[in-house]
PDB file of C-alpha atoms in Angstrom:
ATOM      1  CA  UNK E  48      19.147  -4.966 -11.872  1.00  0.00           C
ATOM      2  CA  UNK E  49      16.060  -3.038 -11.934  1.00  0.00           C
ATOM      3  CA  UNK E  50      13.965  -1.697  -9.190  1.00  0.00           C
ATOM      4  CA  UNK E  51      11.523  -4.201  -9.527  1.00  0.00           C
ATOM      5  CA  UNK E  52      13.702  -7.238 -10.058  1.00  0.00           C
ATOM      6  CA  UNK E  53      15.693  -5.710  -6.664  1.00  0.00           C
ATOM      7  CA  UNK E  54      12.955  -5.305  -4.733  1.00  0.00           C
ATOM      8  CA  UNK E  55      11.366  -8.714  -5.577  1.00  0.00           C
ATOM      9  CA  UNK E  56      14.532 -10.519  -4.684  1.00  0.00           C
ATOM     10  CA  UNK E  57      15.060  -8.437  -1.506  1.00  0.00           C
ATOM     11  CA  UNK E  58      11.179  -9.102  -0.220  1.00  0.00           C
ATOM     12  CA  UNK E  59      11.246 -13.321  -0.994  1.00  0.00           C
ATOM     13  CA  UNK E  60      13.801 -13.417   1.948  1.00  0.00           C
ATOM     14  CA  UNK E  61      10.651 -12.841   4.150  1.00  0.00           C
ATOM     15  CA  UNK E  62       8.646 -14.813   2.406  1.00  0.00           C
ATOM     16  CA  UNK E  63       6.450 -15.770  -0.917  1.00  0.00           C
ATOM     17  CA  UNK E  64       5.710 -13.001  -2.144  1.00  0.00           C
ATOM     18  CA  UNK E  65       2.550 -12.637  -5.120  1.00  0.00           C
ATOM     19  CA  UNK E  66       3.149  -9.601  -6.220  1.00  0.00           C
ATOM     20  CA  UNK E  67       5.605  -6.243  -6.440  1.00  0.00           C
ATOM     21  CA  UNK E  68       3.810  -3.090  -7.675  1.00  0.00           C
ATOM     22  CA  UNK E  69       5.683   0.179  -8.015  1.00  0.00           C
ATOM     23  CA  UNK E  70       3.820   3.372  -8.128  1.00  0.00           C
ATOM     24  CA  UNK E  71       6.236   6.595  -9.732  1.00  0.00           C
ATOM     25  CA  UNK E  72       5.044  10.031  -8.891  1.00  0.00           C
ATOM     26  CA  UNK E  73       6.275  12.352 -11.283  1.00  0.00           C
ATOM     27  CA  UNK E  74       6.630  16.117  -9.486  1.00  0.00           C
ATOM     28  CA  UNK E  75       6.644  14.531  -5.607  1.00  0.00           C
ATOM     29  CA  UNK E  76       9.263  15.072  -3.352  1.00  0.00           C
ATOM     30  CA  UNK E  77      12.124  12.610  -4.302  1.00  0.00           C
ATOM     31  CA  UNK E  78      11.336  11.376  -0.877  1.00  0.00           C
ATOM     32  CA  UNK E  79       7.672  10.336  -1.842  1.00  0.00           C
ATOM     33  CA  UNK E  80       8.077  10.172  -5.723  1.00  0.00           C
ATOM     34  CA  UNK E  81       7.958   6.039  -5.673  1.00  0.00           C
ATOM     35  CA  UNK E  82       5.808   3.684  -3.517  1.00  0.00           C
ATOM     36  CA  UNK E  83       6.509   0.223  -3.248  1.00  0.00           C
ATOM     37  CA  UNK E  84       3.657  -2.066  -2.316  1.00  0.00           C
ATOM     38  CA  UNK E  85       4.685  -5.933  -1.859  1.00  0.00           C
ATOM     39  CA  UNK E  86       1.907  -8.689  -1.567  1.00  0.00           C
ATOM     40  CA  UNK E  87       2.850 -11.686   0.334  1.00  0.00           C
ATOM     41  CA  UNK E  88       0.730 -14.829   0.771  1.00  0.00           C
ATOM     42  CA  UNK E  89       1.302 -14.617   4.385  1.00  0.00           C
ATOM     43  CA  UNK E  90       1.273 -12.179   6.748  1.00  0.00           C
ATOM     44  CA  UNK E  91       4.143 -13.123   8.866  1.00  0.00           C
ATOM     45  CA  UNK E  92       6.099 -12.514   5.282  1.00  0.00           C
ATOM     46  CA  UNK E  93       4.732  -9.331   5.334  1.00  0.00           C
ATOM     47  CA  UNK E  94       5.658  -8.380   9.076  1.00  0.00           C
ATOM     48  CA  UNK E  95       9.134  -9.981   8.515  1.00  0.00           C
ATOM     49  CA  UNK E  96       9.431  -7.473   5.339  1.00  0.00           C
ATOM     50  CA  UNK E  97       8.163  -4.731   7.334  1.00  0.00           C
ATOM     51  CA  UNK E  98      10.463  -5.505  10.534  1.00  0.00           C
ATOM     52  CA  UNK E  99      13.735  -5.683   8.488  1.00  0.00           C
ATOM     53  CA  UNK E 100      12.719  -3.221   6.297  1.00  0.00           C
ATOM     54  CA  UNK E 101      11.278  -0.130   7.897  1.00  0.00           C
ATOM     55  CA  UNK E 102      14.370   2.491   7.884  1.00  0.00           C
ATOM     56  CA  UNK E 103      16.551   1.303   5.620  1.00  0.00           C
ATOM     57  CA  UNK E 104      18.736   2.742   3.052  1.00  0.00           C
ATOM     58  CA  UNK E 105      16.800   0.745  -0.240  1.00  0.00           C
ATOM     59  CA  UNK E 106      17.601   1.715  -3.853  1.00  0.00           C
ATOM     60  CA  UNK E 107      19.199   5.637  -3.033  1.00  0.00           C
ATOM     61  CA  UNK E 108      16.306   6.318  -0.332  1.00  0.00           C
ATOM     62  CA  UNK E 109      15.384   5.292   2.878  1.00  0.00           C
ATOM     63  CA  UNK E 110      12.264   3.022   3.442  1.00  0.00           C
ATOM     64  CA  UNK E 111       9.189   4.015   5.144  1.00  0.00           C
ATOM     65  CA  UNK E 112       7.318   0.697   5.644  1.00  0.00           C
ATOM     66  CA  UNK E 113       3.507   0.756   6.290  1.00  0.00           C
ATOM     67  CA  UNK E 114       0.491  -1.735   5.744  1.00  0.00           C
ATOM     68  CA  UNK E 115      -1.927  -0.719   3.698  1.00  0.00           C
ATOM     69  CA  UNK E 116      -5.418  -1.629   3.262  1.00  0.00           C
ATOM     70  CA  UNK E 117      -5.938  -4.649   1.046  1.00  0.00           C
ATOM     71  CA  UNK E 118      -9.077  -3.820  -0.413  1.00  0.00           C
ATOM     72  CA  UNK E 119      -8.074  -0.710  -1.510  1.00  0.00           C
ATOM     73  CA  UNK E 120      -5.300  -2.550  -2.834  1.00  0.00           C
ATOM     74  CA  UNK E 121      -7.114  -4.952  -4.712  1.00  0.00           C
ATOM     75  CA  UNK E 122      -8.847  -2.581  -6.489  1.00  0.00           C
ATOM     76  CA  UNK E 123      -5.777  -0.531  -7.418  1.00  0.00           C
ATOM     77  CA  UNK E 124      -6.169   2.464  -5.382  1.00  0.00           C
ATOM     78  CA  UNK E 125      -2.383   3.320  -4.754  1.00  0.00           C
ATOM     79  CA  UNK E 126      -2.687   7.084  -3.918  1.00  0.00           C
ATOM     80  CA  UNK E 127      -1.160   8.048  -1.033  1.00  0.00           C
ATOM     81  CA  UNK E 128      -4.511   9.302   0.865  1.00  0.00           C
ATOM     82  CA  UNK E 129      -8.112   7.278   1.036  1.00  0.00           C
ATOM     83  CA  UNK E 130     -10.575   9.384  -0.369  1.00  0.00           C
ATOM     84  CA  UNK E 131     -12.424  11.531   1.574  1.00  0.00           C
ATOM     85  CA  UNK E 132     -16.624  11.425   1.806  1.00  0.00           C
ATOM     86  CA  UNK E 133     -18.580  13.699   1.530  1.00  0.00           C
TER      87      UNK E 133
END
């Protein structure tokens, strides 16, 4: 299985899930070098994810579960900081 087909499977046990999106990083720490960022059409799905997720040893590194803000995610800004203003 692939990453994505893994994760995808992994995540519906907390819930529906719309949508999987993996972010590579090339020249990041191998510890920060690929973000996950799961969708769910719930948000107990998502805090179920989160709760048995968070820590774990997932696909050769360990998870590091956060929300993230949807509009940003909407709109496909997947870097690790927000932009700053100036």
């Amino acid at each position: 299985e692939d990453l994505q087909e893994e994760t995808e499977d992994e995540a519906a046990k907390f819930g529906k899930l719309r949508r999987c999106v993996i972010q590579e990083t090339p020249g990041a720490p191998d510890s920060e070098a690929v973000r996950i960022f799961l969708e769910f059409e719930k948000v107990d799905g998502a805090a179920k994810a989160y709760a048995a997720m968070n820590g774990r040893y997932f696909g050769g590194r360990t998870v590091k579960a956060r929300f993230y803000d949807e509009a940003r995610f909407e709109k496909g800004c997947l870097e690790k900081r927000a932009p700053t203003r100036d």
